[in-house]
Structures are given as structure tokens and as C-alpha cells.
Short mmCIF file of C-alpha atoms in Angstrom, two decimals:
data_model
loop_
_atom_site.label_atom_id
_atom_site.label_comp_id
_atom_site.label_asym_id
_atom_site.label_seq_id
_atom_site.Cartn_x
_atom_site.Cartn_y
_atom_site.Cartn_z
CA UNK A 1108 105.29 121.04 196.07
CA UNK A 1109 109.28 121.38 196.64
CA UNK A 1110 108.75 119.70 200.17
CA UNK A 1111 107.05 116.65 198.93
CA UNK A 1112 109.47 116.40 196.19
CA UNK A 1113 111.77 116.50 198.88
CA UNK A 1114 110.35 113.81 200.23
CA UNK A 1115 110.02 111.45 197.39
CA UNK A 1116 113.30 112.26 196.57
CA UNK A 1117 114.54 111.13 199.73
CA UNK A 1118 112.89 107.63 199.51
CA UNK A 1119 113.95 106.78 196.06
CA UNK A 1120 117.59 107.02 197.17
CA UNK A 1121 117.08 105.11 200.09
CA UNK A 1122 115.74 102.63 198.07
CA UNK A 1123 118.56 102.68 195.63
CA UNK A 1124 121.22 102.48 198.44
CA UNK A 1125 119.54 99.23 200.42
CA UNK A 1126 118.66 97.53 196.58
CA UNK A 1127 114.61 97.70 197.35
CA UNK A 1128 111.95 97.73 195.05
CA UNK A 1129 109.87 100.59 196.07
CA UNK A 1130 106.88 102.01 194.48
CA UNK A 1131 106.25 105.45 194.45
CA UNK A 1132 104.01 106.65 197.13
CA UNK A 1133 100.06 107.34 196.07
CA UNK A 1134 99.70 111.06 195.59
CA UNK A 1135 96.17 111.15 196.01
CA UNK A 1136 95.94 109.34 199.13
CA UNK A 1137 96.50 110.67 202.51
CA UNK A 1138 99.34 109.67 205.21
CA UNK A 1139 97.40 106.56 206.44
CA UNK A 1140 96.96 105.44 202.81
CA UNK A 1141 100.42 106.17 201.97
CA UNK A 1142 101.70 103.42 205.00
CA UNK A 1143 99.67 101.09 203.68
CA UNK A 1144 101.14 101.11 199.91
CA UNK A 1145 102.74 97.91 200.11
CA UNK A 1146 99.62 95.97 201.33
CA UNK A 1147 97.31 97.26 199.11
CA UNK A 1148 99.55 97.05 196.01
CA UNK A 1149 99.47 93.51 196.72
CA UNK A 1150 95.83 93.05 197.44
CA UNK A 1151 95.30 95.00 194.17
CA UNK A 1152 97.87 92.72 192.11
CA UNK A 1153 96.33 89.85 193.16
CA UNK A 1154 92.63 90.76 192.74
CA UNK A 1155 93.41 92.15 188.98
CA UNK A 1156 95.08 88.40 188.46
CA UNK A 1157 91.61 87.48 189.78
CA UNK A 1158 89.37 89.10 187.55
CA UNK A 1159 91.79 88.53 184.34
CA UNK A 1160 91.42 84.82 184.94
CA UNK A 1161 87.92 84.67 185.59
CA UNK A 1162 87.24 87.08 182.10
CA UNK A 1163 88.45 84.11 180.81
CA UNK A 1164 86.00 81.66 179.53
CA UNK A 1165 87.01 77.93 181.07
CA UNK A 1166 86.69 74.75 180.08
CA UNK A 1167 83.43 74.11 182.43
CA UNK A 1168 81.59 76.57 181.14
CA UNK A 1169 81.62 76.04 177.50
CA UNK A 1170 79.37 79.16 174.73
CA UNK A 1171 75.70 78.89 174.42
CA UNK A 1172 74.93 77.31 170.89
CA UNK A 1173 74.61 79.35 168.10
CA UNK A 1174 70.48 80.26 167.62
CA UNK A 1175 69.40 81.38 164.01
CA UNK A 1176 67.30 83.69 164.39
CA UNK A 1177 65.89 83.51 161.23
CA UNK A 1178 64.69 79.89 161.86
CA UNK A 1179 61.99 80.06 164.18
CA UNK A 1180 59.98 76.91 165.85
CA UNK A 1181 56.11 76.55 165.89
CA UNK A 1182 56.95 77.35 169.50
CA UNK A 1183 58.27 80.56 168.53
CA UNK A 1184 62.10 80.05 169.64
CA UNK A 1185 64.70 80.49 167.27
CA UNK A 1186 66.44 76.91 165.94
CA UNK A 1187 69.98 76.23 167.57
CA UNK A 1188 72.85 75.37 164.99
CA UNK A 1189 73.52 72.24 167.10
CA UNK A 1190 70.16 70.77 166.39
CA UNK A 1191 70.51 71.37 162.49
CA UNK A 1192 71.27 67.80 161.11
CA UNK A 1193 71.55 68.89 157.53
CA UNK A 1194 71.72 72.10 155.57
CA UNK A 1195 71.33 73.66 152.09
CA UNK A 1196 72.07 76.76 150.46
CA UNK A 1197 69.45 78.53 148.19
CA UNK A 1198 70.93 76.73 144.96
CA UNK A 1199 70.59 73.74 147.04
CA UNK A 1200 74.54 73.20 147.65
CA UNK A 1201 74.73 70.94 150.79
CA UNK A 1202 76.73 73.44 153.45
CA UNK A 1203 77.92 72.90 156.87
CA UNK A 1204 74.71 74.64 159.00
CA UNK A 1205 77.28 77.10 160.44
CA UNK A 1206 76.85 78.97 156.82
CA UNK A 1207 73.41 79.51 156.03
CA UNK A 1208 72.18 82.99 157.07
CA UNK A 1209 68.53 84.66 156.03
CA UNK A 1210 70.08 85.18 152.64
CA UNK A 1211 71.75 82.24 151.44
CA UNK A 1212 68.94 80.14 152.60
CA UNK A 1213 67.31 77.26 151.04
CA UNK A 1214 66.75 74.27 153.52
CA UNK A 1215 67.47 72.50 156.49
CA UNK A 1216 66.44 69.57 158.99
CA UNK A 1217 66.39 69.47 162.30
CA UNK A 1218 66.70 66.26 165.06
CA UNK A 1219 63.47 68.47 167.06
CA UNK A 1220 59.45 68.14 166.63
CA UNK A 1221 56.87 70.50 167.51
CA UNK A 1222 54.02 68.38 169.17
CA UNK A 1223 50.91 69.41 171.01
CA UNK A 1224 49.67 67.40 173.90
CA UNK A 1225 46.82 65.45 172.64
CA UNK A 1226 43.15 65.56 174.32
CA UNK A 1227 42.69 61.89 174.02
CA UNK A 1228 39.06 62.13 172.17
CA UNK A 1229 38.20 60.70 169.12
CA UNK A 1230 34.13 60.31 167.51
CA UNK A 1231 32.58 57.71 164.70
CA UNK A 1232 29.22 57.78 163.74
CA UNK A 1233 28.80 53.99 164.77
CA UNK A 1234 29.77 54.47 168.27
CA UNK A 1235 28.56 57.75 168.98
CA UNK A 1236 25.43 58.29 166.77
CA UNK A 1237 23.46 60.35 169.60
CA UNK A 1238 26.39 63.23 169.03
CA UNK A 1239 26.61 62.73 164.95
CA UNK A 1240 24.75 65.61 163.21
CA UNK A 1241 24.58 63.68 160.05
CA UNK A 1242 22.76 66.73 158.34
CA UNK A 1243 25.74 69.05 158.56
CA UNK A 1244 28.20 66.12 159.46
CA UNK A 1245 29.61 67.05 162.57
CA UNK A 1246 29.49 65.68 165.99
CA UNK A 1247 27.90 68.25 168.53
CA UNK A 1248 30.59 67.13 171.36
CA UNK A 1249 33.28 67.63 169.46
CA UNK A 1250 33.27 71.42 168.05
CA UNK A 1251 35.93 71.74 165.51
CA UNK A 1252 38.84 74.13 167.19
CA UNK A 1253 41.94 75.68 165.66
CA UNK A 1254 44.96 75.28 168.48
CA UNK A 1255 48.83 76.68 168.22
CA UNK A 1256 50.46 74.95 171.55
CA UNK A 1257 53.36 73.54 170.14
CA UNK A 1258 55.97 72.70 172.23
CA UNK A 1259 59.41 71.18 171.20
CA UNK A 1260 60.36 67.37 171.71
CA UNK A 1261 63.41 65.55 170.44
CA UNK A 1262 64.70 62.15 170.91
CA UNK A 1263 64.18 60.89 174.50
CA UNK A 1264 61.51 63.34 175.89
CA UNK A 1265 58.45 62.24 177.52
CA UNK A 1266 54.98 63.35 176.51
CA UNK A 1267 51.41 62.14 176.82
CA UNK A 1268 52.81 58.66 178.48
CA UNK A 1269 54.77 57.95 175.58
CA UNK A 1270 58.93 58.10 174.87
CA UNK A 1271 60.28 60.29 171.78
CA UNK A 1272 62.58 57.73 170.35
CA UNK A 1273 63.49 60.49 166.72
CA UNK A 1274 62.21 63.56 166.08
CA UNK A 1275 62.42 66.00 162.87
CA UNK A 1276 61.48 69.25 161.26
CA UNK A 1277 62.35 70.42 157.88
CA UNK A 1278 62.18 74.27 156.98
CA UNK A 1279 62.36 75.31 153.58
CA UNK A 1280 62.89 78.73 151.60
CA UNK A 1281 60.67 77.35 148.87
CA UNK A 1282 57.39 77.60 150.42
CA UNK A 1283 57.77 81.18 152.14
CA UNK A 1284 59.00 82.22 148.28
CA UNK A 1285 56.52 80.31 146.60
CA UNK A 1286 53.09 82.47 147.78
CA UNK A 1287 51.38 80.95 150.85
CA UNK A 1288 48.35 83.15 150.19
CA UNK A 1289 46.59 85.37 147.91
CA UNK A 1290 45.43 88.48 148.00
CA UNK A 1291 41.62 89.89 147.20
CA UNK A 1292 43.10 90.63 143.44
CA UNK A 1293 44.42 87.55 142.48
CA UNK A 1294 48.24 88.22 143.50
CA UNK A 1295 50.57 86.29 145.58
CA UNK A 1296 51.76 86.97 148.81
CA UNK A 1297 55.01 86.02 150.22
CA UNK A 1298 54.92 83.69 153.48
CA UNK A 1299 58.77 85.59 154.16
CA UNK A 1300 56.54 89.17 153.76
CA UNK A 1301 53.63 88.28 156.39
CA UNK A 1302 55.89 88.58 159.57
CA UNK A 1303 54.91 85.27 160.66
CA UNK A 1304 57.44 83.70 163.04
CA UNK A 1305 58.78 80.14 161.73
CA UNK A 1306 57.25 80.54 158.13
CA UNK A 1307 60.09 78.53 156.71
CA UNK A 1308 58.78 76.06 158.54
CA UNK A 1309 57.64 72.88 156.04
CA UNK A 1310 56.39 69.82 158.48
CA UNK A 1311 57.97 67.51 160.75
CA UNK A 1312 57.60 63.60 161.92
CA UNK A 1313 58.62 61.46 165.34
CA UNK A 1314 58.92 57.97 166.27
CA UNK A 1315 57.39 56.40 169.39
CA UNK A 1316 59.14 53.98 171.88
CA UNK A 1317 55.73 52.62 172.94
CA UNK A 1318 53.12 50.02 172.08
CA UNK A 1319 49.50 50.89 172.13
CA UNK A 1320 46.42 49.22 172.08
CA UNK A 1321 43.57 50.43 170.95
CA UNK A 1322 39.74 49.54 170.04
CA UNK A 1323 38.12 51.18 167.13
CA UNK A 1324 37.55 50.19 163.26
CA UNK A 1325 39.65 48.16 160.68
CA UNK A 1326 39.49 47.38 157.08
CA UNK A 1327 41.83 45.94 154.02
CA UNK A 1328 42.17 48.61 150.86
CA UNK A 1329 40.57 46.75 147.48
CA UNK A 1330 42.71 47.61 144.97
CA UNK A 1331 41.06 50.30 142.95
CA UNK A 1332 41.31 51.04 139.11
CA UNK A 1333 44.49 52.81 140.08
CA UNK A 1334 45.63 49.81 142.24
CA UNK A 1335 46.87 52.43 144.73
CA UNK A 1336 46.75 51.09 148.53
CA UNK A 1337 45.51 47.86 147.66
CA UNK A 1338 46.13 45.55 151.02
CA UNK A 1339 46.59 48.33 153.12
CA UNK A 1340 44.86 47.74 156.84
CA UNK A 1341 43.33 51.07 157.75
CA UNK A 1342 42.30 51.62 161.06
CA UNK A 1343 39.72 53.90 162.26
CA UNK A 1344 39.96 54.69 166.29
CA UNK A 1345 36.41 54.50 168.12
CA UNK A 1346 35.57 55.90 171.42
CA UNK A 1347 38.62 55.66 173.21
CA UNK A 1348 41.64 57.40 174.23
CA UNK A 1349 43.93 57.68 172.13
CA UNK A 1350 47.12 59.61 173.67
CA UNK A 1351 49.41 60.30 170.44
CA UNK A 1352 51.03 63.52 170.61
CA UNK A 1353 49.45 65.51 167.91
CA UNK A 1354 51.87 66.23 164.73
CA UNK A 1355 49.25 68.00 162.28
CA UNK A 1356 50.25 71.36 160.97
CA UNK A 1357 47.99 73.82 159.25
CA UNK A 1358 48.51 77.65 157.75
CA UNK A 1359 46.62 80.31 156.56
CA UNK A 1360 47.58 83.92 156.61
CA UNK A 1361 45.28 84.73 160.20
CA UNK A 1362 46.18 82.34 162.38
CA UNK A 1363 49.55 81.32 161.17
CA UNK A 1364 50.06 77.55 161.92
CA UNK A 1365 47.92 75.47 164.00
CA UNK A 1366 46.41 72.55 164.73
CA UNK A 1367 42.58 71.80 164.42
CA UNK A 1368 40.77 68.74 165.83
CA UNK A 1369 37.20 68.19 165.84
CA UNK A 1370 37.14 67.88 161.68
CA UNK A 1371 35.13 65.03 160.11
CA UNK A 1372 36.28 63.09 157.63
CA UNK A 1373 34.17 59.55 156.48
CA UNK A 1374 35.69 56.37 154.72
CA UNK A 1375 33.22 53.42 153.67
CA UNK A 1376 30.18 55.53 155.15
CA UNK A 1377 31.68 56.19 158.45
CA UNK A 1378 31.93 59.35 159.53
CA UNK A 1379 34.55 60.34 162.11
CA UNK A 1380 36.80 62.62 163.90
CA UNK A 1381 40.19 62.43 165.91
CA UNK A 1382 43.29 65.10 166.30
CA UNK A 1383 45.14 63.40 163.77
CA UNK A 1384 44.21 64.76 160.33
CA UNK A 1385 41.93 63.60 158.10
CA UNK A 1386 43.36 60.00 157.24
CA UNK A 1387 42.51 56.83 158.95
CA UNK A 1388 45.50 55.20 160.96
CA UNK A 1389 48.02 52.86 158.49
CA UNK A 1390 48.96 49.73 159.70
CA UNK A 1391 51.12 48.10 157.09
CA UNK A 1392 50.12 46.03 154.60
CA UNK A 1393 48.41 42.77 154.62
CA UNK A 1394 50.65 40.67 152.05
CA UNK A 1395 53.56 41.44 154.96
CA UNK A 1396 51.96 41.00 158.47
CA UNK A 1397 52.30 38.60 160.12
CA UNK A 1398 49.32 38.84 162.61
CA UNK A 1399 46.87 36.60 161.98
CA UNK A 1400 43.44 38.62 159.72
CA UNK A 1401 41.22 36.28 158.91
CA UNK A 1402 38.64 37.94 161.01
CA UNK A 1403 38.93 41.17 158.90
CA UNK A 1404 36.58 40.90 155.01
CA UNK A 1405 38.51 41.35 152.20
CA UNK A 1406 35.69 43.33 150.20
CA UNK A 1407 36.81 46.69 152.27
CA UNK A 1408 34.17 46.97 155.17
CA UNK A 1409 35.23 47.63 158.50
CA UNK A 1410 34.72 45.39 161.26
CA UNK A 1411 35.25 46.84 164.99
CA UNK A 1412 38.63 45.49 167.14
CA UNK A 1413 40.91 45.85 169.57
CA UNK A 1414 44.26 45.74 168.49
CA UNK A 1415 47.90 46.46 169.37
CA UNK A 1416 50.50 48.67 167.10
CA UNK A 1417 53.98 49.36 167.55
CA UNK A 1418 56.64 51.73 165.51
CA UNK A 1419 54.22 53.71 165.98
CA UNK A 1420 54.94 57.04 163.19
CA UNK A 1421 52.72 60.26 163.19
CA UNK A 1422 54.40 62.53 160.42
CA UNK A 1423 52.91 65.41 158.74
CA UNK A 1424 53.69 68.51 156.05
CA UNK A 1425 51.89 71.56 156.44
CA UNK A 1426 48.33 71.52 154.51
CA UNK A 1427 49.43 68.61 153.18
CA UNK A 1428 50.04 64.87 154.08
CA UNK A 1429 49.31 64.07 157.47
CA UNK A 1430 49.67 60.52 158.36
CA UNK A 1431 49.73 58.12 161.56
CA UNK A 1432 51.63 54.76 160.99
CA UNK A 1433 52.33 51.53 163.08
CA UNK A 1434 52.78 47.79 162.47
CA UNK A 1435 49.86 45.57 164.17
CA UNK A 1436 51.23 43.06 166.50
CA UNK A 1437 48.13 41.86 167.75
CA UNK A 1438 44.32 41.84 166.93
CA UNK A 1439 40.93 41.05 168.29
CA UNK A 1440 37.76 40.84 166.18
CA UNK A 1441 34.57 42.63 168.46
#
């Protein structure tokens, strides 16, 4: 121990008489280590200069957007705070999304959709009367079917053939606390106690870039004793294609949400079945069209056409309203 002392002792005054900077030799390394010092004090310098700037996030390489967790899609992924357009507290208080949290929440809306890909088959009972069970109304082609493929869209994706030119979503607080099902004795459950992912979820709507043409029923709403709809031009599609992506959003306690396809429905004592809800297609109204409908009765029967729709709409809230909307541009009577 008093040699090397010695030693170090010796090279700290030499230092001190030529005015060098010397560091103090490594005592754990050996003599070959120890003639190295210099070299590897400034490979080590520079490579801790390295690593501090890379620790450093850059410019290039900016934070992945906030996710709330509590916010889950129908494609079970969590909502990103950059696609929240608008946001509200649980007393309603509009707040910037960056402060609503699972406990302060009472609704937002999002600039995404959740959309299945559409299998393109629709049934009447006119067109397809060989497949209509008209005893237990259903067609025997077209099995009703419960279906949770959502995937996530927003404005510019491509799906089914067709560009997303908006998408939304709204999630609210209000359903998940208002009972979404009941129990054998009467009593409420909580949608926020079932553990289903996205149960704040409330509906959603997009826009289409497209036109479409397609062939299939039409009809002008009599006004009723209500005078609700009167004018309207419904549309029924027949046996075609029809390659809308499906926004249609159902819930019960087992299988969460879903879509179903394959349900009848009947308007003026025709019976048919599409992805699309329960509704017939909405074209506008006929007091603002401009396409030419004398072909079409006015006493509400449907006469079958081929006709073109743009702005085409497909909207729906879950188990509630679910609606496909265009303006017709064009129209032949069959």
C-alpha cells in the first residue's frame, strides 16, 4: 500500500510541475489498463455525452398520444385524447378532453366510427318469395346472426369500395349509470358494473364520399293523422348488393354490443331484410328534390327502381335509432 502511494504520489507532482491535467490512475485495473487511462477516459466521456443526448426525447420523435383507458372502442382499444373532439364533465361543464378521468366523466365525441364490413345481401318478399317463410316471417337464406367485428374508421379511410369523408362516436356516462339491464328481481344493473369494455359507448354516424346506385323499392310517406314523414321517399333495397359499411349497434348484457343482420322488418306489406336496421333507406323529401318522381304514386305503394343517391349518411344509437340517409340524384321506374 505505501509503494503504490509512492507511486501516485510521484505522478501527481509531476503533473503539478509540467501544468498537466492528470487523472488519477484506475485502482482496480491492472498495468495494461492503467496505460491506457487517457484513451479510455475519453472514449468513456464521449459515449456518456452519447447516451445523455439520446435519453433525450427529440424533436422527430414526438410522445405517443394520450389513450384513456377508461374509454374503450367497440373494437376494444382504448380512445386517444387526440381523437376526442369535444368533452364534458359529469355536471356537464364543457372541459378541455385532457381533464376528464373515470370519475369526473360525463361525455365526449370522437372524429372515429366503429364499422363492420358489410356482406352485401339484402331479401324482400317480392323478389325473393321462394326464400320468404311468410309463416314465421323470415327468409330461410338469410338466418338472422348477431356479429361484433368492429373495426375503427375516421375521415379518409377506405372500406367496402367506399371513402370515409367524417366519422363520429359519442360515449356517455348516462347510459352505463342509467341501468342497461335488469336483473331476475326487478332491479337495475349498472352497464359501468358488468365489465363490459366500451360500455360508455352511446352510437356513432359517418359520411360517404361516394355515389351509389342501387335497384330495389321506393315509395312517398302519406301524411298520417300525426302528419309525421309526410313526403318522405323511402327506399327499400331488393336483391342486390348493397356495400354500405354497417353502422348498427345493439346491447344486451351476454353479448355486449353487436351487430345483427338477417332481421325482418315489413312496410306496406313487404317484408324484408338488409344489415342496416330495421328502417327503410331515407332519401329526402319530395317537396325539395329535384329529381324528376312522377313515376313514383303518391297514395304510398312502392314501385320497384333503380336509382342513384349521394351524401350518403348511415348513423345509428345503440338500441335505438338506426338510420341510412342520401339525396336521390337520379331515378328509373322498373
Amino acid at each position: 500500500m505505501k509503494k503504490r502511494f509512492t507511486v501516485i504520489l510521484s505522478v501527481i507532482l509531476a503533473a503539478a510541475l509540467c501544468g498537466c491535467d492528470v487523472k488519477e490512475p484506475d485502482s482496480s485495473g491492472d498495468s495494461t489498463a492503467n496505460n491506457s487511462s487517457s484513451d479510455s477516459s475519453t472514449t468513456t466521456e464521449s459515449s456518456t455525452t452519447t447516451e445523455s443526448s439520446d435519453s433525450t426525447p427529440s424533436d422527430s420523435e414526438p410522445e405517443a398520444p394520450k389513450q384513456f383507458t377508461f374509454l374503450v372502442g367497440l373494437d376494444g382499444k382504448a380512445i386517444a385524447e387526440e381523437d376526442i373532439i369535444e368533452a364534458f364533465d359529469g355536471e356537464y361543464n364543457k372541459v378541455s378532453p385532457s381533464e376528464i378521468n373515470e370519475n369526473n366523466f360525463g361525455r365526449a365525441e370522437a372524429k372515429i366510427a366503429f364499422v363492420a364490413v358489410p356482406h352485401a345481401t339484402c331479401r324482400t318478399s317480392l323478389d325473393n318469395a321462394r326464400v320468404f317463410d311468410s309463416e314465421n316471417k323470415v327468409f330461410t337464406d338469410y338466418p338472422e346472426q348477431k356479429k361484433s367485428d368492429f373495426i375503427r374508421v375516421k375521415e379518409g379511410s377506405k372500406i367496402a369500395g367506399f371513402t370515409v369523408k367524417s366519422a363520429s362516436s359519442s360515449f356517455n356516462n348516462n347510459l352505463a349509470a342509467a341501468g342497461m339491464a335488469i336483473n331476475d328481481d326487478g332491479s337495475a344493473v349498472l352497464g359501468k358494473d358488468m365489465g363490459i369494455p366500451g360500455i360508455y359507448f352511446a352510437g356513432g354516424s359517418i359520411e360517404l364520399e361516394e355515389t351509389a346506385t342501387l335497384t330495389g323499392y321506393i315509395a312517398i310517406q302519406v301524411e298520417d293523422e300525426y302528419g309525421i314523414g309526410a313526403g318522405e321517399i323511402k327506399f327499400i333495397p331488393s336483391d342486390c348488393p348493397v356495400n354500405f359499411p354497417v353502422v348498427y349497434y345493439e346491447f344486451n348484457p351476454k353479448d355486449g354490443f353487436f351487430h345483427s343482420y338477417g332481421q325482418v322488418s315489413s312496410d306496406n306489406d313487404i317484408y324484408f331484410a338488409h344489415e342496416y336496421g330495421y328502417n327503410y333507406f331515407r332519401l329526402g323529401d319530395v317537396n325539395s328534390t329535384t329529381v324528376d318522381l312522377s313515376g313514383v304514386p303518391r297514395d304510398g305503394s312502392y314501385v320497384k327502381a333503380r336509382i342513384t343517391m349521394d351524401n350518403i349518411r348511415l348513423s345509428s344509437s345503440v338500441d335505438w335509432l338506426t338510420n341510412v340517409r342520401g339525396d336521390i340524384t337520379k331515378i328509373t321506374v322498373l
